[in-house]
mmCIF file of C-alpha atoms in Angstrom:
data_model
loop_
_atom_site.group_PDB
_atom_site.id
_atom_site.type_symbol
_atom_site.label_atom_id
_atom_site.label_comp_id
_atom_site.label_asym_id
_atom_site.label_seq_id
_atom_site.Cartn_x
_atom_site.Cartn_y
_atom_site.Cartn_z
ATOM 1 C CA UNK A 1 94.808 102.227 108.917
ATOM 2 C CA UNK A 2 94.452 98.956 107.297
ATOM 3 C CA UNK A 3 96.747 97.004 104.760
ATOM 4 C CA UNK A 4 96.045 94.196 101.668
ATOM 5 C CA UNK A 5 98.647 92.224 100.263
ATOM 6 C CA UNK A 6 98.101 89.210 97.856
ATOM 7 C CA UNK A 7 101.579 87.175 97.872
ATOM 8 C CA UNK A 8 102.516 84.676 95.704
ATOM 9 C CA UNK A 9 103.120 81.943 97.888
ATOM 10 C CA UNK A 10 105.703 80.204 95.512
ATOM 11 C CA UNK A 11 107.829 82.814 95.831
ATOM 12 C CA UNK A 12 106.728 85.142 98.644
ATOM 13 C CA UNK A 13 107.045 87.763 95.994
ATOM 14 C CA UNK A 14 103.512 90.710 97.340
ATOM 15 C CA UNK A 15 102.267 90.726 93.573
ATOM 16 C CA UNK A 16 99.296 93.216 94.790
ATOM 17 C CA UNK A 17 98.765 95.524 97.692
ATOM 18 C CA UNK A 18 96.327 98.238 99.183
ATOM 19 C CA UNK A 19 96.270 100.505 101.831
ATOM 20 C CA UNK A 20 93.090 102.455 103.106
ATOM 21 C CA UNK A 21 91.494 104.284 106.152
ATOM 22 C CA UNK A 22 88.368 101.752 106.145
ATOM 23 C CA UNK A 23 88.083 97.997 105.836
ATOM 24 C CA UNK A 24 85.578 97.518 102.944
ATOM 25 C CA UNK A 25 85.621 95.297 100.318
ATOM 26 C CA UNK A 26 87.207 98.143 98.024
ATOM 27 C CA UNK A 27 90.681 97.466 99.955
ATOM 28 C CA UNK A 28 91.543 93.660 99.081
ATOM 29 C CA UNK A 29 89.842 94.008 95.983
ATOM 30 C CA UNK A 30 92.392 97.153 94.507
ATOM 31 C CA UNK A 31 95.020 94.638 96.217
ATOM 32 C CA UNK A 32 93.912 91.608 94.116
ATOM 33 C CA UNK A 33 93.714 94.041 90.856
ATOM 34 C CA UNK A 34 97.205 95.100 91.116
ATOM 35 C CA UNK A 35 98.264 91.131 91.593
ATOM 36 C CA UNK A 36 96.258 90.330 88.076
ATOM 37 C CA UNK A 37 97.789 93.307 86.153
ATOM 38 C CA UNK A 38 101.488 92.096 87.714
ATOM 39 C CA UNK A 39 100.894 88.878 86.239
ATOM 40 C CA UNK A 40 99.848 90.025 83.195
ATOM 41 C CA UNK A 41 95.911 89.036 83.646
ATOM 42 C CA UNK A 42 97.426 85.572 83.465
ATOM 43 C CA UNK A 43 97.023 83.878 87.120
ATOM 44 C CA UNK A 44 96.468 79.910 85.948
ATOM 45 C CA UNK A 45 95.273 77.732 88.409
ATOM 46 C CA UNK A 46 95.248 80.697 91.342
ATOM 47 C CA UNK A 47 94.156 79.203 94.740
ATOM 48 C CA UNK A 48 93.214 82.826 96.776
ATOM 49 C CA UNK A 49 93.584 81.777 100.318
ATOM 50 C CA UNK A 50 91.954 84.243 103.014
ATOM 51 C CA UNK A 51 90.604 84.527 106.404
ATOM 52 C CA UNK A 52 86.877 84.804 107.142
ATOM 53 C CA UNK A 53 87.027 88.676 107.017
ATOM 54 C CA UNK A 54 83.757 90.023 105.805
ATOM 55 C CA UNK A 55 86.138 92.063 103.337
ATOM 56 C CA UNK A 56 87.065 88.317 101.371
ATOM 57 C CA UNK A 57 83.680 86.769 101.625
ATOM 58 C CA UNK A 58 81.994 89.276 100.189
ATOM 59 C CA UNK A 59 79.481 88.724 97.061
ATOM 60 C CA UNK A 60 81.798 91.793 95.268
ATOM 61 C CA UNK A 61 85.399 89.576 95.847
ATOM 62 C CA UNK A 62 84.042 86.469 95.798
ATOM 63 C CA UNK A 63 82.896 87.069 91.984
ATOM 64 C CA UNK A 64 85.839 88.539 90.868
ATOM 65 C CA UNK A 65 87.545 85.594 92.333
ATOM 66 C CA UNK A 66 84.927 83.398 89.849
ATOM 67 C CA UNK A 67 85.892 85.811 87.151
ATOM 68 C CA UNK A 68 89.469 85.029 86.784
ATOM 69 C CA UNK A 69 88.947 81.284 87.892
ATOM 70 C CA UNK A 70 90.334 81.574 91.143
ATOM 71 C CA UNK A 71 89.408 78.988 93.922
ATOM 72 C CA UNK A 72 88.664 79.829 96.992
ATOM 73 C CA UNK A 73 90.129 78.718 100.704
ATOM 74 C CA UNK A 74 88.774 80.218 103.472
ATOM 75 C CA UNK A 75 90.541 78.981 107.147
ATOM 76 C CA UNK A 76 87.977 77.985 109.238
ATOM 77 C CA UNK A 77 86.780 79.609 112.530
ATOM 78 C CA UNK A 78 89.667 80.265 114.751
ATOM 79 C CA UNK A 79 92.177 78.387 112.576
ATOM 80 C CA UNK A 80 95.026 80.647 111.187
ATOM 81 C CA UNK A 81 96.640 77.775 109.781
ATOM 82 C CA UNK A 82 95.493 77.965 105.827
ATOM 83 C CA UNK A 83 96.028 81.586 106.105
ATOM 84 C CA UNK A 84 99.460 81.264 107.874
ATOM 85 C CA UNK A 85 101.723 83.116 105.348
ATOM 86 C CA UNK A 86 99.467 86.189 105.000
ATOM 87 C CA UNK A 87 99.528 85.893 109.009
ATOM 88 C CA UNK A 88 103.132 86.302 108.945
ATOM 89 C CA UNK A 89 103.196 88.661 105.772
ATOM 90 C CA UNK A 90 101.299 90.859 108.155
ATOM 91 C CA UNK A 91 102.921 90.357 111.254
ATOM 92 C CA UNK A 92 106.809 91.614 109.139
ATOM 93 C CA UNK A 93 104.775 94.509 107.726
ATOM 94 C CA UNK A 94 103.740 95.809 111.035
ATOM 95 C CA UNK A 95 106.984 94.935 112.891
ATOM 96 C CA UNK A 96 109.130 96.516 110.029
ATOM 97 C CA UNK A 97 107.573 99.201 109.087
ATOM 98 C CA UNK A 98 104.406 100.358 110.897
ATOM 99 C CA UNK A 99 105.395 99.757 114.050
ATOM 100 C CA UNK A 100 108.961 100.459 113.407
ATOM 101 C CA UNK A 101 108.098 104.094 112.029
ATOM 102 C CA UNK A 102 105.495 105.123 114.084
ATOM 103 C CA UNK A 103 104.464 108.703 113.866
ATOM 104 C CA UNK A 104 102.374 108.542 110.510
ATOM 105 C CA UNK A 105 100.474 111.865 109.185
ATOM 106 C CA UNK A 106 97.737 109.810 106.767
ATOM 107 C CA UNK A 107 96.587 107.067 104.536
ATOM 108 C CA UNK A 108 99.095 108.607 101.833
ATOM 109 C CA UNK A 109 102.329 108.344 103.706
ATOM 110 C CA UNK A 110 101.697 105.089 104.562
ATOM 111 C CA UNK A 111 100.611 104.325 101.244
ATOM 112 C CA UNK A 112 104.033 105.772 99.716
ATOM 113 C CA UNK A 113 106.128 103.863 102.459
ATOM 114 C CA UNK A 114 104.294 100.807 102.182
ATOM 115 C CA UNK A 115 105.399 101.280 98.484
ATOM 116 C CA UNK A 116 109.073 101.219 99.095
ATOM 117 C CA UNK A 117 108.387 98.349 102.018
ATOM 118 C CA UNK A 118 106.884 96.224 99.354
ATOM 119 C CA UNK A 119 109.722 97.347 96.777
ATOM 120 C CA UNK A 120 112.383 96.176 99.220
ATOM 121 C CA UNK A 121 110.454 93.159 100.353
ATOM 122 C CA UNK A 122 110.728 91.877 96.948
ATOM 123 C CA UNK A 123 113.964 93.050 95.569
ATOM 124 C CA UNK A 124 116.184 92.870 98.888
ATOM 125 C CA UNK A 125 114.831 91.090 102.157
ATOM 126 C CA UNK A 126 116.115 87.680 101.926
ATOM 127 C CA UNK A 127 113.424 84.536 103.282
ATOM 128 C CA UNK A 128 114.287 81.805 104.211
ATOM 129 C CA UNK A 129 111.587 79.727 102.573
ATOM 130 C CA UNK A 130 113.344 80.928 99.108
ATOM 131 C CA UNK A 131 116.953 79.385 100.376
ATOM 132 C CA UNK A 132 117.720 83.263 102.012
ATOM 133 C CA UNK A 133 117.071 85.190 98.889
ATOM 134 C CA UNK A 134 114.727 87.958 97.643
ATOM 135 C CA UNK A 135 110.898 87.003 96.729
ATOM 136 C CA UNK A 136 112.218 88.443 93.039
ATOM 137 C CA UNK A 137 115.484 86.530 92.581
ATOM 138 C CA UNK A 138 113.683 83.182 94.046
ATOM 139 C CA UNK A 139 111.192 83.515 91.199
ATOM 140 C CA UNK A 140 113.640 84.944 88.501
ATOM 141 C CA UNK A 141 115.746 81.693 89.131
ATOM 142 C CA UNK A 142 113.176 79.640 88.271
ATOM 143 C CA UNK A 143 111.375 81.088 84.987
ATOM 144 C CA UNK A 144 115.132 80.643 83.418
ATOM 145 C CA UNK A 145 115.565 77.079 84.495
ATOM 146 C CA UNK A 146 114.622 74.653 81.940
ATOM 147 C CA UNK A 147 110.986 74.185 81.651
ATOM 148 C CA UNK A 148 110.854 76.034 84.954
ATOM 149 C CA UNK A 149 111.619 73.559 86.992
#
């Protein structure tokens, strides 16, 4: 089973997400789909930062990464530290909830638990990067500051 999970890294908020039996190029791409149609097709000065999985550097993402003016950062060989926060994304995904769980019957119960995971991710888990709040409230708080700032 394999997971995709585009995260704003403002706000840690998973804007886009994808779960599949295979590893293809199909999987982060539906992920980065459902981030642009969260955001409203808006996604400004996007910087998509990846590892060197054959999944992220294909011809397929890497133009729809041109398409919506997205630049690219791919870590180098054997350095995870560009790609540190989708590291650790992962790493609370599997501790959480795979691994936590356990006994899964298919791609579609993980896909409908890894849709609550995300949903509680966001709304409830507080991070510590966003002063121990929710991805959501982090970002909420600052679109109604003043020039959000």
């Amino acid at each position: 089973m394999y997971a995709a999970f585009v995260q704003d890294l403002y706000s840690r908020r998973i804007v886009g997400w994808q779960v599949a039996d295979h590893l293809g190029t199909d999987l982060p791409l539906d992920a980065l789909e459902m981030a642009i149609w969260a955001r409203g097709g808006v996604v400004g000065d996007l910087v998509h930062h990846s590892d060197r999985g054959v999944q992220y550097t294909s011809i397929r993402y890497a133009g729809r990464l041109d398409q919506i003016g997205a630049a690219r950062s791919v870590g180098s060989k054997g350095d995870s530290y560009d790609n540190a926060a989708a590291e650790s994304l992962n790493s609370l995904y599997k501790k959480e909830l795979i691994d936590f769980h356990g006994d899964w019957k298919g791609v579609m119960d993980v896909t409908m638990a890894t849709m609550e995971w995300v949903a509680w991710y966001n709304s409830e888990r507080l991070h510590s990067y966003c002063g121990n709040v929710p991805p959501a409230e982090y970002e909420e708080t600052f679109h109604r500051s003043p020039a959000g700032t």
